[in-house]
């Protein structure tokens, strides 16, 4: 696909990518008790607990792990306790993916670039509505990013405009794969760059060292040797079967599970249904639990709130990943982008406040990225098509606050009429590996050069 082939009607390429990810299984699920999320130090594993006992006491978290093997709840807790004790101040990197290609030019608006308004037309953000940066009159935040602006003003956000890989192709599939693997171009490598990072610094028996906060494993955590886990909001767990979604169908299955005198086979099937509903009913109260720091009631807010509880519990987590979708804004971008950015800014502000309240903010760095930016020129659907040179953010106590990479300007675009790439995303990864996680970059990123970036302090 070339950039000139794109239209603003949608992306089959993107849909295929999401479907393929959702097909990936996460292994069997193991329950962790409620008290595990209040801190592992108080969890007694001397006698172990049965699944029934855990359900009766309350489930704090369901963990799914493809590399779990025979490990159960007791073994999982013990492995996490040992890992956390071995590295109590271990630094943590969180990857937050803006799925679809965020429009960096309308996220951080180039106020003094004379080409911005003509290229953007009706999509341009009015300069007087942007949120000012205290250290630069050249840019302004999108008006919905008050939460992120507050973090930036505290020196907690490092901003890198025009980040991508050389000669980007504008494909969701290949671009997201390159970013996740940390390798650009054809390769036989199937592991993700964070998965390979865990192979260097992680443990062999603690799946909670690398957590994907989603319903399926994140390929960025794929590893050949290091166990990782997939977790999600326990309050969202419910009964599901293909073709069975509505409550009236669910009630019919409940009635079937309470039927009369059955055969042995039917009795087993009914028992399986009863077990599923038992788990759903036990977990339902957890949906009412609130986070500490006033997160927005959105998917991203819930994911970050849950992840903060996990990190605060001390499971020995070193890397984590999560995502938020909707950034493929080919049509009617203004309202959608305003909503997405408002959610992002408010969620990140609550997240940082939560980490600070838990006393772990100095150990956590959050990397916010998207597979590419958008085209500088508005399309005829009042949206933007696939571009290049996306906006990357680092959020945390040790982020080197400010704009830390070159913005190339809109006066000299690349041959595809997109923003020129000034920073290779692999150099961001290399800096984080060596200066944040203490891992030699060359052991994770094949062929990486010597360039590092001033993004940490």
PDB file of C-alpha atoms in Angstrom, residues 198-371:
ATOM      1  CA  UNK A 198      12.006  -9.976  30.305  1.00  0.00           C
ATOM      2  CA  UNK A 199      14.281 -12.721  29.025  1.00  0.00           C
ATOM      3  CA  UNK A 200      17.194 -10.511  30.114  1.00  0.00           C
ATOM      4  CA  UNK A 201      15.964  -9.215  33.481  1.00  0.00           C
ATOM      5  CA  UNK A 202      12.980 -11.358  34.413  1.00  0.00           C
ATOM      6  CA  UNK A 203      12.370 -14.511  36.432  1.00  0.00           C
ATOM      7  CA  UNK A 204      11.651 -18.005  35.144  1.00  0.00           C
ATOM      8  CA  UNK A 205       8.664 -18.720  37.405  1.00  0.00           C
ATOM      9  CA  UNK A 206       6.729 -15.469  37.796  1.00  0.00           C
ATOM     10  CA  UNK A 207       4.174 -14.823  35.029  1.00  0.00           C
ATOM     11  CA  UNK A 208       3.155 -11.580  36.745  1.00  0.00           C
ATOM     12  CA  UNK A 209       6.503 -10.004  35.850  1.00  0.00           C
ATOM     13  CA  UNK A 210       4.982  -9.071  32.475  1.00  0.00           C
ATOM     14  CA  UNK A 211       1.274  -8.203  32.329  1.00  0.00           C
ATOM     15  CA  UNK A 212      -1.019  -7.547  29.396  1.00  0.00           C
ATOM     16  CA  UNK A 213      -4.118  -5.701  30.641  1.00  0.00           C
ATOM     17  CA  UNK A 214      -6.546  -6.969  28.066  1.00  0.00           C
ATOM     18  CA  UNK A 215      -8.655  -9.961  27.056  1.00  0.00           C
ATOM     19  CA  UNK A 216      -5.831 -11.460  24.978  1.00  0.00           C
ATOM     20  CA  UNK A 217      -2.020 -11.478  25.120  1.00  0.00           C
ATOM     21  CA  UNK A 218      -0.235  -8.438  23.703  1.00  0.00           C
ATOM     22  CA  UNK A 219       2.403  -9.438  21.098  1.00  0.00           C
ATOM     23  CA  UNK A 220       4.769  -6.819  22.551  1.00  0.00           C
ATOM     24  CA  UNK A 221       5.178  -9.237  25.502  1.00  0.00           C
ATOM     25  CA  UNK A 222       5.595 -12.396  23.406  1.00  0.00           C
ATOM     26  CA  UNK A 223       8.606 -14.348  24.617  1.00  0.00           C
ATOM     27  CA  UNK A 224      10.254 -17.710  23.983  1.00  0.00           C
ATOM     28  CA  UNK A 225      11.489 -18.139  27.562  1.00  0.00           C
ATOM     29  CA  UNK A 226       9.935 -15.631  29.959  1.00  0.00           C
ATOM     30  CA  UNK A 227       6.435 -16.352  31.352  1.00  0.00           C
ATOM     31  CA  UNK A 228       3.944 -13.490  31.145  1.00  0.00           C
ATOM     32  CA  UNK A 229       0.289 -13.078  32.075  1.00  0.00           C
ATOM     33  CA  UNK A 230      -2.936 -11.604  30.752  1.00  0.00           C
ATOM     34  CA  UNK A 231      -5.288  -9.969  33.241  1.00  0.00           C
ATOM     35  CA  UNK A 232      -8.329  -7.730  33.070  1.00  0.00           C
ATOM     36  CA  UNK A 233     -10.911  -6.036  35.264  1.00  0.00           C
ATOM     37  CA  UNK A 234     -12.354  -8.878  37.384  1.00  0.00           C
ATOM     38  CA  UNK A 235     -15.658  -7.077  37.658  1.00  0.00           C
ATOM     39  CA  UNK A 236     -16.142  -7.468  33.903  1.00  0.00           C
ATOM     40  CA  UNK A 237     -16.056 -11.275  33.947  1.00  0.00           C
ATOM     41  CA  UNK A 238     -19.327 -12.786  32.804  1.00  0.00           C
ATOM     42  CA  UNK A 239     -20.939 -15.661  30.976  1.00  0.00           C
ATOM     43  CA  UNK A 240     -20.359 -15.762  27.248  1.00  0.00           C
ATOM     44  CA  UNK A 241     -21.125 -18.262  24.503  1.00  0.00           C
ATOM     45  CA  UNK A 242     -21.132 -17.755  20.705  1.00  0.00           C
ATOM     46  CA  UNK A 243     -24.547 -16.474  19.692  1.00  0.00           C
ATOM     47  CA  UNK A 244     -25.702 -15.986  23.287  1.00  0.00           C
ATOM     48  CA  UNK A 245     -25.487 -12.355  24.382  1.00  0.00           C
ATOM     49  CA  UNK A 246     -28.819 -11.056  25.678  1.00  0.00           C
ATOM     50  CA  UNK A 247     -30.058 -11.497  29.256  1.00  0.00           C
ATOM     51  CA  UNK A 248     -33.191 -13.405  28.191  1.00  0.00           C
ATOM     52  CA  UNK A 249     -31.038 -16.057  26.492  1.00  0.00           C
ATOM     53  CA  UNK A 250     -28.818 -16.210  29.557  1.00  0.00           C
ATOM     54  CA  UNK A 251     -31.850 -16.802  31.789  1.00  0.00           C
ATOM     55  CA  UNK A 252     -32.942 -19.625  29.498  1.00  0.00           C
ATOM     56  CA  UNK A 253     -29.582 -21.293  30.038  1.00  0.00           C
ATOM     57  CA  UNK A 254     -29.966 -20.804  33.786  1.00  0.00           C
ATOM     58  CA  UNK A 255     -33.323 -22.619  33.616  1.00  0.00           C
ATOM     59  CA  UNK A 256     -31.739 -25.411  31.600  1.00  0.00           C
ATOM     60  CA  UNK A 257     -29.048 -25.740  34.266  1.00  0.00           C
ATOM     61  CA  UNK A 258     -31.771 -26.205  36.909  1.00  0.00           C
ATOM     62  CA  UNK A 259     -33.607 -28.918  34.955  1.00  0.00           C
ATOM     63  CA  UNK A 260     -35.144 -32.191  36.158  1.00  0.00           C
ATOM     64  CA  UNK A 261     -33.637 -35.632  36.404  1.00  0.00           C
ATOM     65  CA  UNK A 262     -30.872 -35.729  33.782  1.00  0.00           C
ATOM     66  CA  UNK A 263     -28.667 -38.308  32.187  1.00  0.00           C
ATOM     67  CA  UNK A 264     -25.039 -38.422  33.340  1.00  0.00           C
ATOM     68  CA  UNK A 265     -23.877 -36.442  30.294  1.00  0.00           C
ATOM     69  CA  UNK A 266     -26.534 -33.779  30.676  1.00  0.00           C
ATOM     70  CA  UNK A 267     -25.817 -33.551  34.398  1.00  0.00           C
ATOM     71  CA  UNK A 268     -22.177 -32.788  33.649  1.00  0.00           C
ATOM     72  CA  UNK A 269     -23.176 -30.110  31.139  1.00  0.00           C
ATOM     73  CA  UNK A 270     -25.557 -28.534  33.624  1.00  0.00           C
ATOM     74  CA  UNK A 271     -22.887 -28.536  36.288  1.00  0.00           C
ATOM     75  CA  UNK A 272     -20.526 -26.731  33.911  1.00  0.00           C
ATOM     76  CA  UNK A 273     -23.155 -24.052  33.300  1.00  0.00           C
ATOM     77  CA  UNK A 274     -23.805 -23.706  37.036  1.00  0.00           C
ATOM     78  CA  UNK A 275     -20.086 -23.283  37.666  1.00  0.00           C
ATOM     79  CA  UNK A 276     -19.886 -20.524  35.065  1.00  0.00           C
ATOM     80  CA  UNK A 277     -22.794 -18.634  36.622  1.00  0.00           C
ATOM     81  CA  UNK A 278     -21.367 -19.180  40.113  1.00  0.00           C
ATOM     82  CA  UNK A 279     -18.116 -17.486  39.080  1.00  0.00           C
ATOM     83  CA  UNK A 280     -20.001 -14.642  37.404  1.00  0.00           C
ATOM     84  CA  UNK A 281     -22.127 -14.005  40.487  1.00  0.00           C
ATOM     85  CA  UNK A 282     -19.131 -14.107  42.833  1.00  0.00           C
ATOM     86  CA  UNK A 283     -17.207 -11.610  40.736  1.00  0.00           C
ATOM     87  CA  UNK A 284     -20.094  -9.202  40.094  1.00  0.00           C
ATOM     88  CA  UNK A 285     -19.583  -7.168  43.312  1.00  0.00           C
ATOM     89  CA  UNK A 286     -16.024  -6.358  42.265  1.00  0.00           C
ATOM     90  CA  UNK A 287     -17.373  -4.234  39.413  1.00  0.00           C
ATOM     91  CA  UNK A 288     -18.481  -1.690  42.030  1.00  0.00           C
ATOM     92  CA  UNK A 289     -14.998  -1.181  43.464  1.00  0.00           C
ATOM     93  CA  UNK A 290     -13.607   2.287  42.820  1.00  0.00           C
ATOM     94  CA  UNK A 291     -10.034   3.364  42.169  1.00  0.00           C
ATOM     95  CA  UNK A 292      -8.191   5.722  44.481  1.00  0.00           C
ATOM     96  CA  UNK A 293      -7.678   8.725  42.250  1.00  0.00           C
ATOM     97  CA  UNK A 294     -10.868   9.639  40.408  1.00  0.00           C
ATOM     98  CA  UNK A 295     -10.307   7.824  37.126  1.00  0.00           C
ATOM     99  CA  UNK A 296     -12.792   8.518  34.329  1.00  0.00           C
ATOM    100  CA  UNK A 297     -15.434   5.817  33.914  1.00  0.00           C
ATOM    101  CA  UNK A 298     -13.959   4.625  30.617  1.00  0.00           C
ATOM    102  CA  UNK A 299     -12.207   1.528  29.370  1.00  0.00           C
ATOM    103  CA  UNK A 300      -8.819   3.206  29.671  1.00  0.00           C
ATOM    104  CA  UNK A 301      -9.597   4.582  33.124  1.00  0.00           C
ATOM    105  CA  UNK A 302     -10.614   1.131  34.337  1.00  0.00           C
ATOM    106  CA  UNK A 303      -7.546  -0.529  32.851  1.00  0.00           C
ATOM    107  CA  UNK A 304      -5.140   1.957  34.410  1.00  0.00           C
ATOM    108  CA  UNK A 305      -6.944   1.810  37.746  1.00  0.00           C
ATOM    109  CA  UNK A 306      -6.698  -1.983  37.772  1.00  0.00           C
ATOM    110  CA  UNK A 307      -3.055  -1.908  36.733  1.00  0.00           C
ATOM    111  CA  UNK A 308      -2.236   0.546  39.541  1.00  0.00           C
ATOM    112  CA  UNK A 309      -3.711  -1.936  42.043  1.00  0.00           C
ATOM    113  CA  UNK A 310      -1.621  -4.726  40.538  1.00  0.00           C
ATOM    114  CA  UNK A 311       1.603  -2.714  40.651  1.00  0.00           C
ATOM    115  CA  UNK A 312       0.861  -1.561  44.182  1.00  0.00           C
ATOM    116  CA  UNK A 313       0.326  -5.136  45.349  1.00  0.00           C
ATOM    117  CA  UNK A 314       3.958  -6.015  44.708  1.00  0.00           C
ATOM    118  CA  UNK A 315       3.786  -8.899  42.239  1.00  0.00           C
ATOM    119  CA  UNK A 316       7.305  -8.293  40.949  1.00  0.00           C
ATOM    120  CA  UNK A 317       5.944  -6.756  37.738  1.00  0.00           C
ATOM    121  CA  UNK A 318       8.607  -5.192  35.519  1.00  0.00           C
ATOM    122  CA  UNK A 319       6.719  -4.456  32.285  1.00  0.00           C
ATOM    123  CA  UNK A 320       3.036  -4.061  31.440  1.00  0.00           C
ATOM    124  CA  UNK A 321       1.013  -3.214  28.351  1.00  0.00           C
ATOM    125  CA  UNK A 322      -2.445  -1.890  27.579  1.00  0.00           C
ATOM    126  CA  UNK A 323      -4.191  -0.137  24.716  1.00  0.00           C
ATOM    127  CA  UNK A 324      -7.075   2.121  23.797  1.00  0.00           C
ATOM    128  CA  UNK A 325      -8.668   2.040  20.348  1.00  0.00           C
ATOM    129  CA  UNK A 326     -10.458   4.488  18.074  1.00  0.00           C
ATOM    130  CA  UNK A 327      -7.564   6.592  16.766  1.00  0.00           C
ATOM    131  CA  UNK A 328      -8.005   5.640  13.095  1.00  0.00           C
ATOM    132  CA  UNK A 329      -9.862   8.911  12.426  1.00  0.00           C
ATOM    133  CA  UNK A 330     -10.549   8.858   8.673  1.00  0.00           C
ATOM    134  CA  UNK A 331     -13.950  10.543   9.046  1.00  0.00           C
ATOM    135  CA  UNK A 332     -15.542  13.154  11.323  1.00  0.00           C
ATOM    136  CA  UNK A 333     -12.402  13.495  13.377  1.00  0.00           C
ATOM    137  CA  UNK A 334     -13.087  16.593  15.539  1.00  0.00           C
ATOM    138  CA  UNK A 335     -15.613  15.104  17.991  1.00  0.00           C
ATOM    139  CA  UNK A 336     -14.033  11.649  18.118  1.00  0.00           C
ATOM    140  CA  UNK A 337     -10.523  12.976  18.660  1.00  0.00           C
ATOM    141  CA  UNK A 338     -11.699  15.410  21.330  1.00  0.00           C
ATOM    142  CA  UNK A 339     -13.322  12.545  23.242  1.00  0.00           C
ATOM    143  CA  UNK A 340     -10.301  10.260  22.878  1.00  0.00           C
ATOM    144  CA  UNK A 341      -7.811  12.895  23.977  1.00  0.00           C
ATOM    145  CA  UNK A 342      -9.985  13.980  26.882  1.00  0.00           C
ATOM    146  CA  UNK A 343     -10.066  10.375  28.090  1.00  0.00           C
ATOM    147  CA  UNK A 344      -6.314  10.000  27.590  1.00  0.00           C
ATOM    148  CA  UNK A 345      -5.407  13.168  29.476  1.00  0.00           C
ATOM    149  CA  UNK A 346      -7.778  12.567  32.385  1.00  0.00           C
ATOM    150  CA  UNK A 347      -6.772   8.906  32.691  1.00  0.00           C
ATOM    151  CA  UNK A 348      -3.056   9.680  32.696  1.00  0.00           C
ATOM    152  CA  UNK A 349      -3.520  12.409  35.323  1.00  0.00           C
ATOM    153  CA  UNK A 350      -5.461  10.017  37.574  1.00  0.00           C
ATOM    154  CA  UNK A 351      -2.913   7.257  36.929  1.00  0.00           C
ATOM    155  CA  UNK A 352       0.034   9.406  37.970  1.00  0.00           C
ATOM    156  CA  UNK A 353      -1.802  10.622  41.076  1.00  0.00           C
ATOM    157  CA  UNK A 354      -2.672   7.023  41.968  1.00  0.00           C
ATOM    158  CA  UNK A 355       0.936   5.871  41.588  1.00  0.00           C
ATOM    159  CA  UNK A 356       2.088   8.771  43.776  1.00  0.00           C
ATOM    160  CA  UNK A 357      -0.490   7.908  46.450  1.00  0.00           C
ATOM    161  CA  UNK A 358       0.763   4.314  46.470  1.00  0.00           C
ATOM    162  CA  UNK A 359       4.367   5.460  46.818  1.00  0.00           C
ATOM    163  CA  UNK A 360       5.548   3.833  43.587  1.00  0.00           C
ATOM    164  CA  UNK A 361       5.504   6.693  41.073  1.00  0.00           C
ATOM    165  CA  UNK A 362       9.303   6.983  41.145  1.00  0.00           C
ATOM    166  CA  UNK A 363       9.518   3.382  39.870  1.00  0.00           C
ATOM    167  CA  UNK A 364       7.039   3.618  36.964  1.00  0.00           C
ATOM    168  CA  UNK A 365       7.580   5.079  33.492  1.00  0.00           C
ATOM    169  CA  UNK A 366       4.691   5.142  30.996  1.00  0.00           C
ATOM    170  CA  UNK A 367       5.404   5.070  27.252  1.00  0.00           C
ATOM    171  CA  UNK A 368       2.489   6.385  25.127  1.00  0.00           C
ATOM    172  CA  UNK A 369       2.794   5.521  21.436  1.00  0.00           C
ATOM    173  CA  UNK A 370       0.856   4.952  18.228  1.00  0.00           C
ATOM    174  CA  UNK A 371       1.824   3.097  15.078  1.00  0.00           C
TER     175      UNK A 371
END
